[in-house]
């Protein structure tokens, strides 16, 4: 004879949340340990290296082609007027001689985009893929069309490389 309830008591429900605090604490401790030990891991051997009479070769500057398209439609290679056929031959020869040649394009703002695209196509077809556009820095606060293609100041001789 049982004198009790027929129901079973409900047990504790499983926890469906993960407590992130201990995990974050462990990660911060590991981060601190690695930050403290990383500088100590570099080996600094004191070596007395032998002397040699050989001189180090000076680094050779990379080959650069400067191509300019003027407003009157003419093409210049390294400040010299050149025909499109002669330019194609020069570019092809330079590509064979030094394939890592950088081409610096200086294009007048009124030159049609189609002409620039044709020149870039010619350069890429010949194998020269390092193309940089040379621009001039805009004068801050200058009157114009909002700073985009407005008045220009001194030339900025650092080319902006095309990826």
PDB file of C-alpha atoms in Angstrom:
ATOM      1  CA  UNK A   1       0.000   0.000   0.000  1.00  0.00           C
ATOM      2  CA  UNK A   2       1.473   3.167  -1.094  1.00  0.00           C
ATOM      3  CA  UNK A   3       0.476   6.367   0.478  1.00  0.00           C
ATOM      4  CA  UNK A   4       2.126   8.866  -1.726  1.00  0.00           C
ATOM      5  CA  UNK A   5       1.780  10.814  -4.864  1.00  0.00           C
ATOM      6  CA  UNK A   6       1.700   9.085  -8.139  1.00  0.00           C
ATOM      7  CA  UNK A   7       3.493  11.947  -9.880  1.00  0.00           C
ATOM      8  CA  UNK A   8       7.219  12.050 -10.269  1.00  0.00           C
ATOM      9  CA  UNK A   9       8.989  15.211  -9.195  1.00  0.00           C
ATOM     10  CA  UNK A  10      10.317  17.331 -12.062  1.00  0.00           C
ATOM     11  CA  UNK A  11      14.126  17.313 -12.225  1.00  0.00           C
ATOM     12  CA  UNK A  12      16.189  20.322 -13.153  1.00  0.00           C
ATOM     13  CA  UNK A  13      15.998  21.229 -16.825  1.00  0.00           C
ATOM     14  CA  UNK A  14      19.202  21.066 -18.902  1.00  0.00           C
ATOM     15  CA  UNK A  15      20.897  24.443 -19.323  1.00  0.00           C
ATOM     16  CA  UNK A  16      20.781  25.594 -22.941  1.00  0.00           C
ATOM     17  CA  UNK A  17      23.054  28.626 -22.491  1.00  0.00           C
ATOM     18  CA  UNK A  18      26.845  28.651 -22.522  1.00  0.00           C
ATOM     19  CA  UNK A  19      28.486  30.921 -20.009  1.00  0.00           C
ATOM     20  CA  UNK A  20      31.020  32.938 -22.026  1.00  0.00           C
ATOM     21  CA  UNK A  21      32.720  34.665 -19.071  1.00  0.00           C
ATOM     22  CA  UNK A  22      35.205  31.859 -18.252  1.00  0.00           C
ATOM     23  CA  UNK A  23      36.054  31.446 -21.942  1.00  0.00           C
ATOM     24  CA  UNK A  24      36.778  35.166 -22.297  1.00  0.00           C
ATOM     25  CA  UNK A  25      38.890  35.124 -19.126  1.00  0.00           C
ATOM     26  CA  UNK A  26      41.009  32.243 -20.428  1.00  0.00           C
ATOM     27  CA  UNK A  27      41.465  33.946 -23.805  1.00  0.00           C
ATOM     28  CA  UNK A  28      42.583  37.206 -22.182  1.00  0.00           C
ATOM     29  CA  UNK A  29      45.095  35.359 -20.000  1.00  0.00           C
ATOM     30  CA  UNK A  30      46.480  33.571 -23.079  1.00  0.00           C
ATOM     31  CA  UNK A  31      46.693  36.869 -24.939  1.00  0.00           C
ATOM     32  CA  UNK A  32      48.678  38.456 -22.110  1.00  0.00           C
ATOM     33  CA  UNK A  33      51.003  35.452 -21.932  1.00  0.00           C
ATOM     34  CA  UNK A  34      51.697  35.564 -25.663  1.00  0.00           C
ATOM     35  CA  UNK A  35      52.219  39.328 -25.601  1.00  0.00           C
ATOM     36  CA  UNK A  36      54.793  38.960 -22.838  1.00  0.00           C
ATOM     37  CA  UNK A  37      56.652  35.963 -24.273  1.00  0.00           C
ATOM     38  CA  UNK A  38      56.716  36.919 -27.983  1.00  0.00           C
ATOM     39  CA  UNK A  39      59.522  39.498 -27.626  1.00  0.00           C
ATOM     40  CA  UNK A  40      61.551  37.012 -25.605  1.00  0.00           C
ATOM     41  CA  UNK A  41      61.273  34.329 -28.294  1.00  0.00           C
ATOM     42  CA  UNK A  42      63.415  36.218 -30.804  1.00  0.00           C
ATOM     43  CA  UNK A  43      66.932  34.905 -30.682  1.00  0.00           C
ATOM     44  CA  UNK A  44      69.639  37.480 -30.549  1.00  0.00           C
ATOM     45  CA  UNK A  45      72.845  35.667 -31.230  1.00  0.00           C
ATOM     46  CA  UNK A  46      75.981  37.684 -30.846  1.00  0.00           C
ATOM     47  CA  UNK A  47      78.066  36.714 -33.851  1.00  0.00           C
ATOM     48  CA  UNK A  48      81.380  38.088 -35.004  1.00  0.00           C
ATOM     49  CA  UNK A  49      80.910  37.791 -38.765  1.00  0.00           C
ATOM     50  CA  UNK A  50      83.970  37.559 -41.037  1.00  0.00           C
ATOM     51  CA  UNK A  51      84.950  40.499 -43.217  1.00  0.00           C
ATOM     52  CA  UNK A  52      84.951  40.261 -47.020  1.00  0.00           C
ATOM     53  CA  UNK A  53      86.427  42.479 -49.706  1.00  0.00           C
ATOM     54  CA  UNK A  54      83.472  42.027 -52.051  1.00  0.00           C
ATOM     55  CA  UNK A  55      81.234  45.042 -52.418  1.00  0.00           C
ATOM     56  CA  UNK A  56      77.499  44.776 -52.412  1.00  0.00           C
ATOM     57  CA  UNK A  57      75.950  45.411 -55.800  1.00  0.00           C
ATOM     58  CA  UNK A  58      73.867  48.581 -55.796  1.00  0.00           C
ATOM     59  CA  UNK A  59      70.205  47.863 -56.456  1.00  0.00           C
ATOM     60  CA  UNK A  60      69.225  48.568 -60.035  1.00  0.00           C
ATOM     61  CA  UNK A  61      66.349  51.000 -60.343  1.00  0.00           C
ATOM     62  CA  UNK A  62      63.244  49.534 -61.962  1.00  0.00           C
ATOM     63  CA  UNK A  63      62.702  50.322 -65.617  1.00  0.00           C
ATOM     64  CA  UNK A  64      60.131  53.064 -66.195  1.00  0.00           C
ATOM     65  CA  UNK A  65      58.385  54.163 -69.378  1.00  0.00           C
ATOM     66  CA  UNK A  66      56.774  57.602 -69.239  1.00  0.00           C
ATOM     67  CA  UNK A  67      53.934  57.917 -71.746  1.00  0.00           C
ATOM     68  CA  UNK A  68      51.961  61.136 -72.146  1.00  0.00           C
ATOM     69  CA  UNK A  69      48.763  61.791 -74.097  1.00  0.00           C
ATOM     70  CA  UNK A  70      48.298  65.477 -74.866  1.00  0.00           C
ATOM     71  CA  UNK A  71      45.081  67.414 -75.425  1.00  0.00           C
ATOM     72  CA  UNK A  72      45.805  67.713 -79.168  1.00  0.00           C
ATOM     73  CA  UNK A  73      45.872  63.897 -79.500  1.00  0.00           C
ATOM     74  CA  UNK A  74      49.619  63.374 -79.715  1.00  0.00           C
ATOM     75  CA  UNK A  75      51.528  60.654 -77.893  1.00  0.00           C
ATOM     76  CA  UNK A  76      54.885  61.201 -76.196  1.00  0.00           C
ATOM     77  CA  UNK A  77      57.272  58.514 -74.986  1.00  0.00           C
ATOM     78  CA  UNK A  78      59.809  59.835 -72.468  1.00  0.00           C
ATOM     79  CA  UNK A  79      59.044  63.441 -73.555  1.00  0.00           C
ATOM     80  CA  UNK A  80      59.638  62.578 -77.259  1.00  0.00           C
ATOM     81  CA  UNK A  81      56.832  62.724 -79.841  1.00  0.00           C
ATOM     82  CA  UNK A  82      56.105  59.216 -81.173  1.00  0.00           C
ATOM     83  CA  UNK A  83      53.672  57.628 -83.636  1.00  0.00           C
ATOM     84  CA  UNK A  84      51.260  54.918 -82.434  1.00  0.00           C
ATOM     85  CA  UNK A  85      53.051  52.278 -84.559  1.00  0.00           C
ATOM     86  CA  UNK A  86      56.469  53.204 -83.172  1.00  0.00           C
ATOM     87  CA  UNK A  87      55.025  53.232 -79.642  1.00  0.00           C
ATOM     88  CA  UNK A  88      53.678  49.708 -80.130  1.00  0.00           C
ATOM     89  CA  UNK A  89      57.125  48.519 -81.268  1.00  0.00           C
ATOM     90  CA  UNK A  90      58.897  50.255 -78.359  1.00  0.00           C
ATOM     91  CA  UNK A  91      56.451  48.846 -75.812  1.00  0.00           C
ATOM     92  CA  UNK A  92      56.795  45.338 -77.261  1.00  0.00           C
ATOM     93  CA  UNK A  93      60.600  45.566 -77.169  1.00  0.00           C
ATOM     94  CA  UNK A  94      60.592  46.867 -73.598  1.00  0.00           C
ATOM     95  CA  UNK A  95      58.217  44.095 -72.554  1.00  0.00           C
ATOM     96  CA  UNK A  96      60.565  41.457 -73.954  1.00  0.00           C
ATOM     97  CA  UNK A  97      63.662  43.058 -72.422  1.00  0.00           C
ATOM     98  CA  UNK A  98      62.213  43.830 -68.969  1.00  0.00           C
ATOM     99  CA  UNK A  99      58.731  42.438 -68.308  1.00  0.00           C
ATOM    100  CA  UNK A 100      58.523  44.165 -64.902  1.00  0.00           C
ATOM    101  CA  UNK A 101      58.760  47.648 -66.458  1.00  0.00           C
ATOM    102  CA  UNK A 102      56.464  50.222 -64.871  1.00  0.00           C
ATOM    103  CA  UNK A 103      54.529  52.474 -67.243  1.00  0.00           C
ATOM    104  CA  UNK A 104      53.681  55.929 -65.937  1.00  0.00           C
ATOM    105  CA  UNK A 105      50.749  57.463 -67.806  1.00  0.00           C
ATOM    106  CA  UNK A 106      50.290  61.214 -67.899  1.00  0.00           C
ATOM    107  CA  UNK A 107      47.036  62.063 -69.650  1.00  0.00           C
ATOM    108  CA  UNK A 108      45.515  65.496 -70.196  1.00  0.00           C
ATOM    109  CA  UNK A 109      42.061  65.734 -68.650  1.00  0.00           C
ATOM    110  CA  UNK A 110      40.377  66.460 -72.012  1.00  0.00           C
ATOM    111  CA  UNK A 111      41.662  63.297 -73.696  1.00  0.00           C
ATOM    112  CA  UNK A 112      38.713  60.942 -74.336  1.00  0.00           C
ATOM    113  CA  UNK A 113      38.511  57.896 -72.096  1.00  0.00           C
ATOM    114  CA  UNK A 114      38.397  55.648 -75.172  1.00  0.00           C
ATOM    115  CA  UNK A 115      41.903  56.791 -76.168  1.00  0.00           C
ATOM    116  CA  UNK A 116      43.243  56.022 -72.668  1.00  0.00           C
ATOM    117  CA  UNK A 117      41.547  52.604 -72.700  1.00  0.00           C
ATOM    118  CA  UNK A 118      43.109  51.811 -76.093  1.00  0.00           C
ATOM    119  CA  UNK A 119      46.569  52.713 -74.781  1.00  0.00           C
ATOM    120  CA  UNK A 120      46.098  50.578 -71.654  1.00  0.00           C
ATOM    121  CA  UNK A 121      44.933  47.707 -73.890  1.00  0.00           C
ATOM    122  CA  UNK A 122      48.064  48.060 -76.025  1.00  0.00           C
ATOM    123  CA  UNK A 123      50.274  48.005 -72.919  1.00  0.00           C
ATOM    124  CA  UNK A 124      48.576  44.955 -71.434  1.00  0.00           C
ATOM    125  CA  UNK A 125      48.558  43.125 -74.754  1.00  0.00           C
ATOM    126  CA  UNK A 126      52.323  43.560 -74.975  1.00  0.00           C
ATOM    127  CA  UNK A 127      52.762  42.200 -71.441  1.00  0.00           C
ATOM    128  CA  UNK A 128      53.297  45.378 -69.429  1.00  0.00           C
ATOM    129  CA  UNK A 129      50.852  45.202 -66.522  1.00  0.00           C
ATOM    130  CA  UNK A 130      52.418  47.646 -64.051  1.00  0.00           C
ATOM    131  CA  UNK A 131      50.596  50.837 -65.034  1.00  0.00           C
ATOM    132  CA  UNK A 132      50.572  53.981 -62.910  1.00  0.00           C
ATOM    133  CA  UNK A 133      48.585  57.178 -63.458  1.00  0.00           C
ATOM    134  CA  UNK A 134      50.487  60.381 -62.678  1.00  0.00           C
ATOM    135  CA  UNK A 135      48.256  63.134 -61.312  1.00  0.00           C
ATOM    136  CA  UNK A 136      48.621  66.543 -59.743  1.00  0.00           C
ATOM    137  CA  UNK A 137      47.462  67.256 -56.217  1.00  0.00           C
ATOM    138  CA  UNK A 138      44.376  69.457 -55.990  1.00  0.00           C
ATOM    139  CA  UNK A 139      44.749  72.710 -54.066  1.00  0.00           C
ATOM    140  CA  UNK A 140      42.562  72.505 -50.937  1.00  0.00           C
ATOM    141  CA  UNK A 141      39.787  75.067 -50.911  1.00  0.00           C
ATOM    142  CA  UNK A 142      40.286  76.002 -54.561  1.00  0.00           C
ATOM    143  CA  UNK A 143      37.265  77.109 -56.552  1.00  0.00           C
ATOM    144  CA  UNK A 144      36.092  74.594 -59.069  1.00  0.00           C
ATOM    145  CA  UNK A 145      33.806  71.620 -59.220  1.00  0.00           C
ATOM    146  CA  UNK A 146      34.025  70.462 -55.618  1.00  0.00           C
ATOM    147  CA  UNK A 147      37.602  69.231 -55.623  1.00  0.00           C
ATOM    148  CA  UNK A 148      37.079  66.577 -58.266  1.00  0.00           C
ATOM    149  CA  UNK A 149      39.188  67.641 -61.208  1.00  0.00           C
ATOM    150  CA  UNK A 150      39.281  71.220 -59.939  1.00  0.00           C
ATOM    151  CA  UNK A 151      42.197  73.589 -60.062  1.00  0.00           C
ATOM    152  CA  UNK A 152      45.543  71.929 -59.603  1.00  0.00           C
ATOM    153  CA  UNK A 153      48.644  72.944 -57.755  1.00  0.00           C
ATOM    154  CA  UNK A 154      52.177  71.620 -57.811  1.00  0.00           C
ATOM    155  CA  UNK A 155      52.582  68.243 -59.496  1.00  0.00           C
ATOM    156  CA  UNK A 156      52.492  65.222 -57.234  1.00  0.00           C
ATOM    157  CA  UNK A 157      55.206  63.046 -58.744  1.00  0.00           C
ATOM    158  CA  UNK A 158      54.113  59.903 -56.918  1.00  0.00           C
ATOM    159  CA  UNK A 159      52.199  57.720 -59.359  1.00  0.00           C
ATOM    160  CA  UNK A 160      49.052  55.999 -58.225  1.00  0.00           C
ATOM    161  CA  UNK A 161      49.547  52.378 -59.256  1.00  0.00           C
ATOM    162  CA  UNK A 162      46.774  50.415 -60.886  1.00  0.00           C
ATOM    163  CA  UNK A 163      46.169  47.004 -59.266  1.00  0.00           C
TER     164      UNK A 163
END
